[in-house]
Coordinates of C-alpha atoms in Angstrom, one line a residue:
Chain A
M222 CA 0.5 0.2 -0.3
G223 CA 1.1 3.6 -0.6
N224 CA -0.3 6.7 -0.9
V225 CA -0.1 10.2 -3.3
L226 CA 0.1 13.7 -2.3
V227 CA -0.5 15.8 -4.8
V228 CA 1.1 19.5 -4.4
A229 CA -1.9 21.7 -5.3
E230 CA -0.9 25.3 -7.4
V231 CA -2.1 27.9 -6.2
A232 CA -2.9 31.5 -8.1
D233 CA -4.7 34.8 -6.9
G234 CA -6.1 32.6 -3.6
K235 CA -7.8 30.1 -6.1
L236 CA -7.2 26.8 -7.4
R237 CA -5.2 26.6 -10.3
K238 CA -7.1 24.2 -12.9
T239 CA -3.3 22.5 -13.7
T240 CA -4.3 20.8 -10.2
H241 CA -7.0 19.2 -11.5
S242 CA -4.4 17.2 -14.1
A243 CA -2.4 16.2 -11.5
V244 CA -5.3 14.2 -9.1
T245 CA -6.9 12.3 -12.0
F246 CA -2.8 11.1 -12.4
A247 CA -3.1 11.0 -8.2
K248 CA -6.4 8.8 -8.3
E249 CA -5.0 6.3 -10.3
A250 CA -1.8 6.0 -8.9
A251 CA -3.3 5.6 -5.6
A252 CA -5.8 2.4 -7.1
Q253 CA -2.6 1.2 -8.2
L254 CA -1.0 1.5 -5.0
G255 CA -4.1 0.5 -2.9
G256 CA -4.0 3.4 -1.0
S257 CA -5.8 7.3 -1.1
Y258 CA -4.7 10.8 -1.9
D259 CA -4.1 13.6 -0.5
I260 CA -4.0 17.5 -1.8
L261 CA -1.3 19.7 -0.2
V262 CA -2.3 23.5 -0.2
I263 CA 0.3 25.4 0.3
G264 CA 0.9 29.5 0.3
A265 CA -0.7 32.0 2.4
G266 CA -4.5 33.1 2.9
V267 CA -5.4 29.6 0.4
D268 CA -8.3 28.9 2.2
G269 CA -10.5 29.6 -0.5
A270 CA -8.4 27.6 -2.5
A271 CA -8.9 24.6 0.1
A272 CA -12.5 25.0 -0.4
D273 CA -11.7 24.2 -3.9
A274 CA -9.0 21.0 -3.2
A275 CA -11.6 19.7 -0.8
K276 CA -14.1 19.1 -4.1
L277 CA -11.8 16.9 -5.6
G278 CA -12.0 13.7 -3.9
A279 CA -9.0 13.7 -1.6
G280 CA -8.5 11.6 1.8
K281 CA -7.8 15.2 3.3
V282 CA -6.7 18.5 2.3
L283 CA -3.8 19.5 4.2
V284 CA -3.4 23.3 4.6
A285 CA 0.4 25.2 4.8
D286 CA -0.7 28.5 5.8
D287 CA 1.8 30.8 6.6
A288 CA 2.8 34.5 6.0
S289 CA 6.3 33.3 5.2
L290 CA 4.7 31.9 2.5
T291 CA 3.0 35.4 0.5
N292 CA 5.0 34.8 -2.7
Y293 CA 5.8 31.7 -3.9
L294 CA 9.5 31.2 -4.0
A295 CA 11.3 27.5 -4.7
E296 CA 13.7 28.0 -1.2
T297 CA 10.5 28.7 0.9
Y298 CA 8.4 26.1 -0.1
A299 CA 10.3 23.1 -1.3
P300 CA 11.6 22.3 2.6
T301 CA 7.5 22.2 3.5
V302 CA 6.5 20.2 0.8
A303 CA 9.8 17.7 1.3
E304 CA 8.7 17.5 5.1
I305 CA 4.8 15.8 4.3
G306 CA 5.9 14.5 1.0
K307 CA 8.1 12.1 3.0
G308 CA 5.5 10.2 4.5
Y309 CA 4.1 9.5 1.1
S310 CA 4.8 6.8 -2.1
V311 CA 4.5 9.7 -4.4
V312 CA 4.2 13.1 -4.4
C313 CA 3.0 15.2 -7.6
G314 CA 2.2 18.2 -9.3
T315 CA 1.7 19.4 -12.8
A316 CA 4.5 20.2 -15.1
S317 CA 4.0 24.5 -14.9
P318 CA 6.4 26.4 -15.1
Y319 CA 5.5 25.9 -11.1
G320 CA 5.5 22.5 -10.8
K321 CA 8.7 22.0 -13.1
D322 CA 10.3 24.5 -10.5
L323 CA 8.7 23.4 -7.1
L324 CA 9.0 19.9 -7.2
A325 CA 12.8 19.2 -9.1
R326 CA 13.9 21.0 -5.9
V327 CA 11.6 19.3 -3.8
A328 CA 13.2 15.6 -5.4
G329 CA 16.4 17.2 -4.6
K330 CA 16.0 17.4 -0.8
L331 CA 14.3 13.9 -0.6
D332 CA 17.4 12.6 -3.0
A333 CA 14.3 11.1 -5.0
G334 CA 14.5 10.2 -8.7
F335 CA 11.8 12.2 -10.6
A336 CA 10.1 11.6 -13.3
S337 CA 8.8 15.0 -15.3
D338 CA 5.8 15.6 -17.6
I339 CA 4.6 12.1 -18.2
T340 CA 2.1 11.6 -20.5
S341 CA 0.5 8.9 -18.8
L342 CA 0.7 5.9 -15.8
L343 CA 1.2 2.3 -17.4
P344 CA -0.3 -0.4 -15.4
Q345 CA 2.6 -1.6 -13.1
E346 CA 5.4 -3.4 -14.0
G347 CA 7.7 -6.0 -11.3
G348 CA 5.1 -4.4 -8.9
K349 CA 6.3 -0.8 -9.4
L350 CA 4.7 2.1 -10.8
T351 CA 5.2 2.9 -14.5
Y352 CA 5.5 5.7 -16.4
K353 CA 5.7 7.0 -19.9
R354 CA 7.0 10.2 -20.9
P355 CA 8.2 12.2 -24.0
I356 CA 11.7 12.7 -25.1
Y357 CA 13.2 14.0 -28.5
A358 CA 10.2 17.2 -28.6
G359 CA 7.8 14.0 -28.7
N360 CA 9.5 12.2 -32.0
A361 CA 9.8 9.4 -28.7
F362 CA 8.3 8.0 -25.6
V363 CA 10.3 6.4 -22.9
V364 CA 9.1 3.9 -20.0
C365 CA 10.4 4.5 -16.7
Q366 CA 10.5 3.8 -13.5
L367 CA 12.1 5.5 -10.3
A368 CA 14.4 3.7 -7.4
S369 CA 13.8 5.8 -4.5
D370 CA 11.8 5.7 -1.3
V371 CA 9.0 8.3 -2.4
E372 CA 8.5 8.9 -6.7
I373 CA 8.5 12.7 -7.5
V374 CA 6.2 13.1 -10.7
T375 CA 5.0 15.6 -12.7
V376 CA 2.6 15.6 -15.2
R377 CA 1.7 16.9 -18.5
Q378 CA -1.4 18.4 -18.1
S379 CA -3.0 18.5 -21.1
A380 CA -2.7 14.8 -21.2
F381 CA -4.3 13.6 -18.0
D382 CA -8.3 15.4 -18.2
A383 CA -8.8 17.5 -15.5
A384 CA -11.0 15.6 -12.4
A385 CA -14.1 16.2 -11.9
E386 CA -15.6 17.8 -8.7
G387 CA -16.9 16.2 -5.8
G388 CA -17.3 15.1 -2.7
D389 CA -15.9 17.1 0.5
S390 CA -12.9 16.1 2.1
P391 CA -11.9 17.0 5.2
V392 CA -9.6 19.9 6.0
E393 CA -6.3 19.8 8.2
K394 CA -3.7 21.9 9.0
A395 CA -0.3 21.4 8.6
A396 CA 3.4 22.3 9.6
V397 CA 5.4 24.7 7.7
A398 CA 9.0 23.8 8.3
G399 CA 12.0 26.0 8.3
A400 CA 13.5 27.6 5.0
S401 CA 16.6 27.0 3.7
A402 CA 19.5 28.4 4.2
A403 CA 19.2 29.5 0.2
K404 CA 16.2 31.6 1.4
D405 CA 18.2 34.0 2.8
R406 CA 19.6 34.7 -0.4
I407 CA 16.7 35.0 -2.7
E408 CA 13.9 38.1 -2.6
W409 CA 10.9 38.1 -4.8
V410 CA 10.9 41.6 -6.2
N411 CA 7.8 41.9 -8.4
F412 CA 5.5 40.2 -10.6
N413 CA 4.5 41.6 -14.1
S414 CA 1.7 39.9 -14.7
V415 CA -0.1 40.3 -18.2
K416 CA -3.6 40.0 -17.9
S417 CA -5.7 38.2 -20.1
E418 CA -9.4 37.5 -20.2
R419 CA -8.6 34.5 -22.3
P420 CA -8.7 30.8 -21.7
E421 CA -5.5 29.5 -20.3
L422 CA -4.0 28.1 -22.9
A423 CA -3.5 24.5 -21.3
E424 CA -7.2 24.5 -20.9
A425 CA -8.8 25.7 -23.8
D426 CA -10.9 23.3 -26.4
V427 CA -9.6 25.6 -29.1
V428 CA -6.2 27.7 -29.6
V429 CA -5.8 30.1 -32.7
S430 CA -2.2 30.5 -32.4
G431 CA -0.1 32.8 -34.9
G432 CA 3.7 33.3 -36.2
R433 CA 6.4 35.8 -37.2
A434 CA 4.2 36.4 -40.7
L435 CA 1.8 38.6 -38.5
K436 CA 4.2 40.9 -37.4
E437 CA 2.5 44.3 -36.0
Q438 CA -1.0 42.8 -36.8
F439 CA -1.0 40.0 -34.2
Y440 CA -3.9 40.5 -32.0
E441 CA -5.5 42.4 -34.6
I442 CA -5.9 39.5 -36.9
L443 CA -6.2 36.8 -34.3
D444 CA -8.4 38.3 -31.6
P445 CA -11.1 38.3 -33.8
L446 CA -11.4 34.9 -34.7
A447 CA -10.2 33.8 -31.0
D448 CA -13.3 36.0 -29.7
V449 CA -15.9 34.2 -32.0
L450 CA -14.2 31.0 -31.3
G451 CA -13.7 32.2 -27.3
A452 CA -10.3 30.2 -28.3
A453 CA -7.1 30.7 -26.5
I454 CA -4.4 32.7 -28.6
G455 CA -0.9 30.6 -29.0
A456 CA 2.1 31.6 -30.8
S457 CA 5.3 30.1 -32.4
R458 CA 8.5 30.9 -31.1
A459 CA 9.1 33.2 -33.7
A460 CA 6.6 35.4 -32.8
C461 CA 7.4 35.3 -29.3
D462 CA 11.0 36.5 -30.0
A463 CA 9.8 39.0 -32.0
G464 CA 7.9 40.4 -29.2
Y465 CA 4.5 40.5 -31.5
C466 CA 3.0 38.9 -28.2
A467 CA 3.8 37.5 -24.5
P468 CA 6.4 34.9 -24.0
D469 CA 4.2 32.7 -21.7
L470 CA 1.9 32.4 -25.2
Q471 CA 4.8 29.9 -26.5
V472 CA 3.4 26.7 -27.4
G473 CA 5.9 24.0 -28.1
Q474 CA 8.1 21.9 -26.9
T475 CA 9.7 23.8 -24.4
G476 CA 6.6 26.5 -24.0
K477 CA 3.3 25.5 -23.5
I478 CA 2.1 21.9 -24.7
V479 CA -1.8 21.8 -25.2
A480 CA -4.2 19.3 -27.1
P481 CA -7.9 21.0 -27.7
G482 CA -10.5 19.5 -29.8
L483 CA -9.4 22.6 -32.7
Y484 CA -5.9 24.2 -33.1
I485 CA -5.8 26.5 -35.7
A486 CA -1.7 27.2 -37.1
I487 CA -1.9 30.8 -38.5
G488 CA 1.7 31.8 -40.2
I489 CA 3.4 29.3 -39.0
S490 CA 5.5 26.8 -41.0
G491 CA 5.8 23.6 -38.1
A492 CA 9.0 23.9 -36.9
I493 CA 9.7 20.4 -34.9
Q494 CA 10.0 22.3 -31.8
H495 CA 6.2 24.0 -32.5
L496 CA 4.7 20.5 -33.7
A497 CA 6.0 19.0 -30.3
G498 CA 3.6 21.1 -28.6
M499 CA 0.9 21.1 -30.5
K500 CA 0.4 17.4 -32.4
S501 CA -1.8 16.0 -30.1
S502 CA -4.7 18.3 -30.8
K503 CA -7.6 17.2 -32.2
V504 CA -8.3 18.6 -35.4
I505 CA -5.5 20.4 -36.5
V506 CA -5.8 23.7 -39.5
A507 CA -3.3 25.6 -41.0
I508 CA -3.4 28.6 -42.9
N509 CA 0.1 29.5 -44.6
K510 CA 0.7 30.9 -47.7
D511 CA 3.6 28.6 -48.8
E512 CA 2.1 25.4 -50.0
E513 CA 5.4 23.3 -48.7
A514 CA 5.5 24.6 -45.0
P515 CA 6.0 21.4 -43.0
I516 CA 3.2 22.0 -40.6
Y517 CA 1.1 20.9 -43.6
Q518 CA 2.4 17.0 -42.6
I519 CA 0.4 17.0 -39.6
T520 CA -3.0 19.2 -40.3
D521 CA -6.6 17.6 -41.2
Y522 CA -7.1 20.9 -43.1
G523 CA -5.0 23.0 -44.7
L524 CA -5.5 26.2 -46.3
V525 CA -2.9 27.7 -48.1
A526 CA -3.4 31.3 -48.6
D527 CA -2.5 35.0 -47.9
L528 CA -3.5 34.8 -44.1
F529 CA -4.1 38.8 -44.5
K530 CA -6.9 37.8 -46.7
A531 CA -7.9 34.3 -44.9
V532 CA -8.1 34.8 -41.5
P533 CA -10.7 38.4 -41.5
E534 CA -12.6 36.0 -43.8
L535 CA -12.4 33.0 -42.2
T536 CA -13.7 34.8 -38.7
E537 CA -16.8 36.1 -40.5
K538 CA -17.9 32.9 -42.2
I539 CA -17.5 31.1 -38.9
K540 CA -19.3 34.3 -37.2
A541 CA -22.3 33.2 -39.9
A542 CA -21.8 29.1 -39.3
K543 CA -22.6 29.8 -35.6
A544 CA -25.3 32.0 -35.9
Chain B
M164 CA 32.7 37.1 -11.5
K165 CA 33.6 33.2 -11.9
V166 CA 31.1 31.6 -14.0
L167 CA 30.6 27.5 -14.2
V168 CA 28.2 26.6 -17.5
P169 CA 27.2 22.7 -18.0
L170 CA 26.7 22.0 -21.6
K171 CA 25.1 18.6 -23.1
R172 CA 25.8 17.5 -26.7
V173 CA 22.5 16.5 -28.1
A174 CA 21.5 15.0 -31.5
D175 CA 20.6 17.8 -34.3
P176 CA 17.2 19.1 -32.2
D177 CA 16.0 20.6 -35.8
N178 CA 15.7 16.8 -37.1
A179 CA 14.4 15.5 -33.8
N180 CA 11.2 13.9 -35.7
K181 CA 14.2 11.5 -38.2
V182 CA 14.7 9.6 -34.5
K183 CA 14.0 5.8 -34.7
V184 CA 13.4 3.6 -32.1
P185 CA 13.4 -0.3 -33.3
A186 CA 11.0 -2.8 -32.8
D187 CA 12.5 -4.3 -29.9
G188 CA 12.3 -0.9 -27.6
S189 CA 16.1 -1.0 -27.1
K190 CA 17.0 2.4 -27.5
V191 CA 16.3 5.6 -29.7
D192 CA 18.7 5.7 -32.6
T193 CA 19.5 8.8 -33.9
G194 CA 21.1 7.5 -36.8
S195 CA 23.5 9.8 -38.2
L196 CA 21.8 13.1 -37.3
E197 CA 25.0 15.7 -35.7
W198 CA 26.2 15.9 -32.3
K199 CA 24.8 20.0 -31.7
A200 CA 25.1 21.3 -28.4
N201 CA 22.1 21.7 -26.5
P202 CA 20.5 24.6 -27.8
F203 CA 19.5 26.4 -24.2
D204 CA 23.0 25.4 -22.6
E205 CA 24.7 27.5 -25.7
Y206 CA 21.8 30.5 -24.1
A207 CA 23.6 29.5 -20.9
L208 CA 26.7 30.2 -22.2
E209 CA 26.3 33.5 -23.8
T210 CA 24.6 34.7 -20.9
A211 CA 27.7 34.0 -18.6
L212 CA 29.8 35.9 -21.5
R213 CA 28.2 38.7 -21.6
L214 CA 28.2 38.6 -17.2
T215 CA 32.1 38.8 -17.9
E216 CA 32.8 41.1 -20.3
D217 CA 32.0 45.0 -20.9
G218 CA 29.9 44.2 -24.4
K219 CA 31.9 47.1 -25.7
A220 CA 35.0 45.5 -25.4
Q221 CA 34.3 41.8 -25.6
K222 CA 37.7 40.9 -26.0
K223 CA 38.4 41.5 -22.8
R224 CA 37.5 39.4 -21.0
L225 CA 36.3 40.7 -17.2
G226 CA 35.8 37.1 -15.2
E227 CA 36.5 33.1 -15.5
V228 CA 34.1 31.3 -17.8
V229 CA 34.7 27.4 -16.8
V230 CA 32.7 25.1 -19.2
A231 CA 31.4 21.2 -17.8
T232 CA 29.9 18.1 -19.6
F233 CA 29.3 14.4 -18.8
G234 CA 30.1 11.9 -22.3
P235 CA 32.8 10.0 -23.8
K236 CA 36.0 11.6 -25.3
D237 CA 34.2 12.7 -28.5
T238 CA 32.0 14.7 -26.0
E239 CA 35.1 17.0 -26.2
T240 CA 34.0 18.4 -29.5
T241 CA 31.5 20.4 -27.8
L242 CA 33.9 21.5 -25.0
R243 CA 36.4 23.0 -27.5
A244 CA 32.9 24.4 -29.1
A245 CA 32.5 26.4 -25.9
L246 CA 36.2 27.4 -25.7
A247 CA 36.4 28.7 -28.5
T248 CA 33.7 30.8 -28.7
G249 CA 35.0 32.1 -25.0
A250 CA 34.9 30.2 -22.0
D251 CA 38.1 29.7 -20.6
R252 CA 38.7 25.8 -18.9
A253 CA 36.9 22.7 -19.6
I254 CA 35.8 20.1 -17.3
R255 CA 34.6 16.3 -18.9
V256 CA 33.3 13.8 -16.9
D257 CA 34.5 10.6 -18.5
V258 CA 30.8 8.4 -18.5
E259 CA 29.0 6.8 -21.2
D260 CA 25.6 8.9 -21.8
E261 CA 23.4 6.3 -20.3
A262 CA 24.9 5.3 -17.2
I263 CA 23.7 9.3 -15.6
D264 CA 20.5 10.7 -14.7
G265 CA 19.9 14.0 -13.7
L266 CA 20.6 13.3 -9.7
L267 CA 23.7 11.6 -10.6
V268 CA 24.8 14.7 -12.9
A269 CA 23.4 17.3 -10.3
K270 CA 25.6 15.1 -7.4
A271 CA 28.7 15.3 -9.6
L272 CA 28.3 19.1 -10.6
A273 CA 27.3 19.7 -6.8
K274 CA 31.4 18.4 -5.8
I275 CA 32.7 20.3 -8.9
V276 CA 31.4 23.1 -7.4
E277 CA 32.6 22.5 -4.2
E278 CA 36.3 22.3 -6.0
E279 CA 35.8 25.3 -8.3
K280 CA 34.0 27.6 -6.5
P281 CA 32.0 29.6 -8.9
D282 CA 30.3 32.6 -7.9
L283 CA 27.6 31.6 -10.8
V284 CA 26.0 28.5 -12.2
L285 CA 24.4 29.1 -15.2
L286 CA 22.6 26.5 -17.3
G287 CA 20.1 25.9 -19.8
K288 CA 16.3 25.3 -18.5
Q289 CA 16.1 21.9 -19.8
Q290 CA 18.1 19.5 -22.6
V291 CA 15.9 19.0 -25.6
D292 CA 17.0 15.2 -25.8
G293 CA 15.6 13.8 -22.2
D294 CA 13.0 16.4 -21.9
T295 CA 13.5 16.5 -18.2
N296 CA 14.0 20.0 -16.9
Q297 CA 15.5 19.2 -13.6
V298 CA 19.5 19.2 -13.3
G299 CA 19.3 22.9 -12.3
Q300 CA 16.8 23.0 -9.8
L301 CA 18.1 19.4 -7.9
L302 CA 21.6 21.0 -8.4
A303 CA 20.8 24.6 -6.4
E304 CA 18.9 22.0 -3.7
L305 CA 21.9 19.9 -3.5
L306 CA 23.9 22.8 -3.2
D307 CA 21.0 24.9 -1.1
W308 CA 21.6 27.9 -2.8
P309 CA 19.2 30.3 -4.8
M310 CA 18.1 29.7 -7.9
A311 CA 16.3 31.3 -10.7
T312 CA 14.8 29.3 -12.7
F313 CA 13.5 30.0 -16.6
A314 CA 15.4 33.1 -16.9
G315 CA 14.9 35.5 -19.4
T316 CA 16.4 39.0 -18.7
V317 CA 19.4 38.8 -16.1
Q318 CA 21.2 42.4 -14.9
E319 CA 24.6 42.2 -12.3
E320 CA 24.3 44.2 -9.8
D321 CA 26.4 44.5 -6.1
G322 CA 27.3 41.0 -5.6
A323 CA 23.4 39.9 -6.8
L324 CA 21.5 39.2 -9.8
L325 CA 18.3 40.6 -10.8
V326 CA 16.8 37.6 -12.8
G327 CA 13.6 38.0 -14.9
R328 CA 11.6 34.5 -14.5
E329 CA 9.3 33.6 -17.5
V330 CA 6.5 31.8 -15.8
D331 CA 2.5 31.5 -16.1
G332 CA 0.7 35.0 -16.3
G333 CA 4.2 37.0 -17.1
Q334 CA 7.5 38.0 -15.7
L335 CA 8.3 37.1 -12.3
D336 CA 11.3 39.4 -10.5
V337 CA 13.7 37.9 -8.4
R338 CA 17.0 38.6 -6.7
V339 CA 19.5 35.7 -5.8
K340 CA 22.9 36.9 -3.5
L341 CA 25.9 35.5 -5.3
P342 CA 26.7 32.2 -5.3
A343 CA 23.6 31.2 -6.6
L344 CA 22.2 29.1 -9.5
V345 CA 20.1 30.1 -13.0
T346 CA 18.8 28.2 -15.7
V347 CA 17.9 30.3 -18.9
D348 CA 14.9 30.1 -21.3
L349 CA 14.6 31.4 -25.0
R350 CA 14.5 35.4 -24.9
V351 CA 17.9 35.5 -22.6
V352 CA 19.4 35.7 -25.7
N353 CA 18.0 39.1 -27.1
P354 CA 19.6 42.3 -27.5
T355 CA 18.7 43.9 -24.3
S356 CA 18.3 40.4 -22.0
V357 CA 21.8 40.0 -20.0
Y358 CA 24.2 43.0 -18.7
S359 CA 27.2 42.7 -16.7
K360 CA 27.8 45.6 -14.0
V361 CA 30.0 47.6 -16.6
T362 CA 28.5 47.5 -19.8
D363 CA 26.3 50.3 -20.3
K364 CA 22.8 49.3 -20.3
E365 CA 21.6 52.8 -21.7
K366 CA 24.0 53.2 -25.1
F367 CA 24.8 49.0 -26.2
K368 CA 23.0 46.4 -27.3
Y369 CA 23.7 43.0 -28.2
A370 CA 23.5 41.4 -31.7
E371 CA 20.5 39.0 -31.2
G372 CA 20.9 35.4 -30.2
V373 CA 24.5 33.7 -29.6
R374 CA 27.8 34.9 -30.8
F375 CA 30.2 32.4 -33.4
A376 CA 33.6 31.7 -32.6
P377 CA 36.0 33.7 -35.1
L378 CA 38.1 31.1 -37.0
P379 CA 41.6 31.7 -35.3
A380 CA 39.7 31.0 -31.8
I381 CA 39.3 28.0 -33.0
M382 CA 42.4 27.4 -33.4
K383 CA 43.7 28.7 -30.1
A384 CA 41.2 26.6 -28.4
R385 CA 42.7 23.6 -29.2
K386 CA 45.0 25.1 -26.3
K387 CA 43.1 25.6 -23.5
P388 CA 43.1 23.7 -20.7
L389 CA 40.5 20.3 -20.4
D390 CA 40.9 18.6 -17.7
V391 CA 38.6 14.7 -17.4
K392 CA 37.5 13.7 -14.4
K393 CA 35.9 10.3 -13.4
L394 CA 32.0 10.1 -12.3
G395 CA 32.9 8.0 -9.6
D396 CA 36.0 10.6 -8.2
L397 CA 33.4 12.9 -8.1
V398 CA 29.7 10.6 -6.3
S399 CA 30.2 7.9 -4.4
D400 CA 26.8 6.3 -4.8
T401 CA 26.8 5.8 -8.8
A402 CA 23.4 4.2 -8.8
Q403 CA 20.7 6.1 -11.4
K404 CA 17.0 6.6 -9.7
V405 CA 15.4 6.9 -12.8
K406 CA 15.3 3.4 -15.0
Y407 CA 14.7 3.9 -18.1
I408 CA 12.8 0.6 -19.4
R409 CA 12.2 0.9 -22.8
Y410 CA 11.5 3.5 -25.7
E411 CA 8.4 3.4 -27.8
A412 CA 7.7 5.0 -31.3
P413 CA 5.1 8.1 -31.2
P414 CA 1.4 7.7 -32.7
Q415 CA 1.9 8.8 -36.3
R416 CA -0.2 11.7 -37.8
K417 CA -0.9 11.5 -41.2
A418 CA -1.6 15.0 -43.3
G419 CA -4.8 15.2 -43.9
E420 CA -6.2 17.5 -47.3
K421 CA -5.9 21.3 -48.2
V422 CA -8.7 23.1 -48.8
A423 CA -9.7 25.3 -52.1
D424 CA -11.0 28.3 -50.0
V425 CA -12.0 29.5 -46.5
D426 CA -16.0 28.3 -47.9
T427 CA -14.7 24.9 -47.6
L428 CA -12.6 24.9 -44.7
V429 CA -15.8 26.2 -43.0
S430 CA -18.2 23.7 -44.1
K431 CA -15.6 20.8 -43.6
L432 CA -15.3 22.0 -39.8
K433 CA -18.8 22.5 -39.1
N434 CA -20.1 19.4 -41.1
E435 CA -17.1 16.6 -41.3
A436 CA -15.1 17.7 -38.0
K437 CA -17.7 19.1 -35.8
V438 CA -15.6 21.5 -33.9
L439 CA -17.7 24.6 -34.8

């Protein structure tokens, strides 16, 4: 028997949806281990997030709430996560920037094996949890196991459905561990947030993504189409590097990994690194004036056209088709 | 400032779709793909060079940059290229690629840090072959050092770095006192992303991307010091905590159709794919 701890992600006092994918993994892993899963909510003033977490079917929700945890730093969070986590067989989270930053540090503290960004939990082999994760930009997968008392896992959000809400788990206070020496040498200075009313990229049913070809008209062209579709906006690396949009919109191997029902790539040629971030989408559409663009090797529907004409036309016609 | 930059060679990431997994799942066959330095590590090296120079007079090095890699003898090519680009010294830890995992690399690097005493360890945020994104964080924890992962900007201050981290929803600025560890993201090689204390950030802009080694530097790099160490001399327990059992090929996606015009596209999306 063994139990699983999910490290929740909190933003603006609320539970982030990234957490729900880790919970789905935790449910599967706990079932295989014949145990249960708990959720750790860590931060300052996180009662609201804890209440959200209590609806996710956990054995219990642990709350480590302390003023010293007001602004997230791995240096302050990792000691508490490790202290609580060492009583579990598996400590997991989602491979968002938060999960990647924090859980790797927890793995170091616990001298534990770490399987990052897994896309599935396979049936046990040799009585051990067995994970599958993509390598080489998704051009191969490796099946792996971990050899440590506590196993650390982050899951790819787009590969695990969000856990449904239901139930009312008991909420308990958890102790906050002493911070590390490193903590005294780091200072949280400022968060320059880029607010968007659109759905989160990793959670959207439709993603409209733009490339460098859009130039300064990136939003002018994409916004109306995204509005009509209720879509999130994504981008190629080239568009982000050129400053046409925020860096956290980058879809790709080392950016956001998405798998929406519909992905529309506009003016994106389809570098391997970009394909790695979106090729699990259900339906893929590309609009590009270069008919040889590699993106067409994986699209369901390709339209070879001048995007500056085709996208506004598409926007109007989708609006009409949905009316 | 003294900077340690761990580097890894990877199979040409721009042709990663050419890797093959044989039917028995025993390996990933990278075939004839060329070895290249992991792009994020090249960005880390560029960051290290920018932090140890006056941007206007780059030939005069103002600090020391030590590069390190793990692998068999032929990985020295990657180190020599880094030396030609501007690094001062190199260390190769002699080990087969299959014999190491992230935690072992981090433990060996922790020992190298103990010996070398750098002010800063700079790494790429992830290796684009294994894609594990963990060595920097593990190393920072083992050293009990402050870290700033996914750096898009790095500005040197007195005894500290102000780092802009690329995270969900925006940029998070943190200040780390040296010694510290930073892992870099893509935007760190933009023209105004990294400044040392002596580079005039009001007047000086870097060229986009990483610098390349001039030919004379490539010749000179052959004479720069390159030490070889054994993994066993750095780490007492060399057992891996991550066991790779087998490899699998990904599901293939086949190309669909090209549609003639916007009307056809909308009709297909509505009636065939049913996504509208």
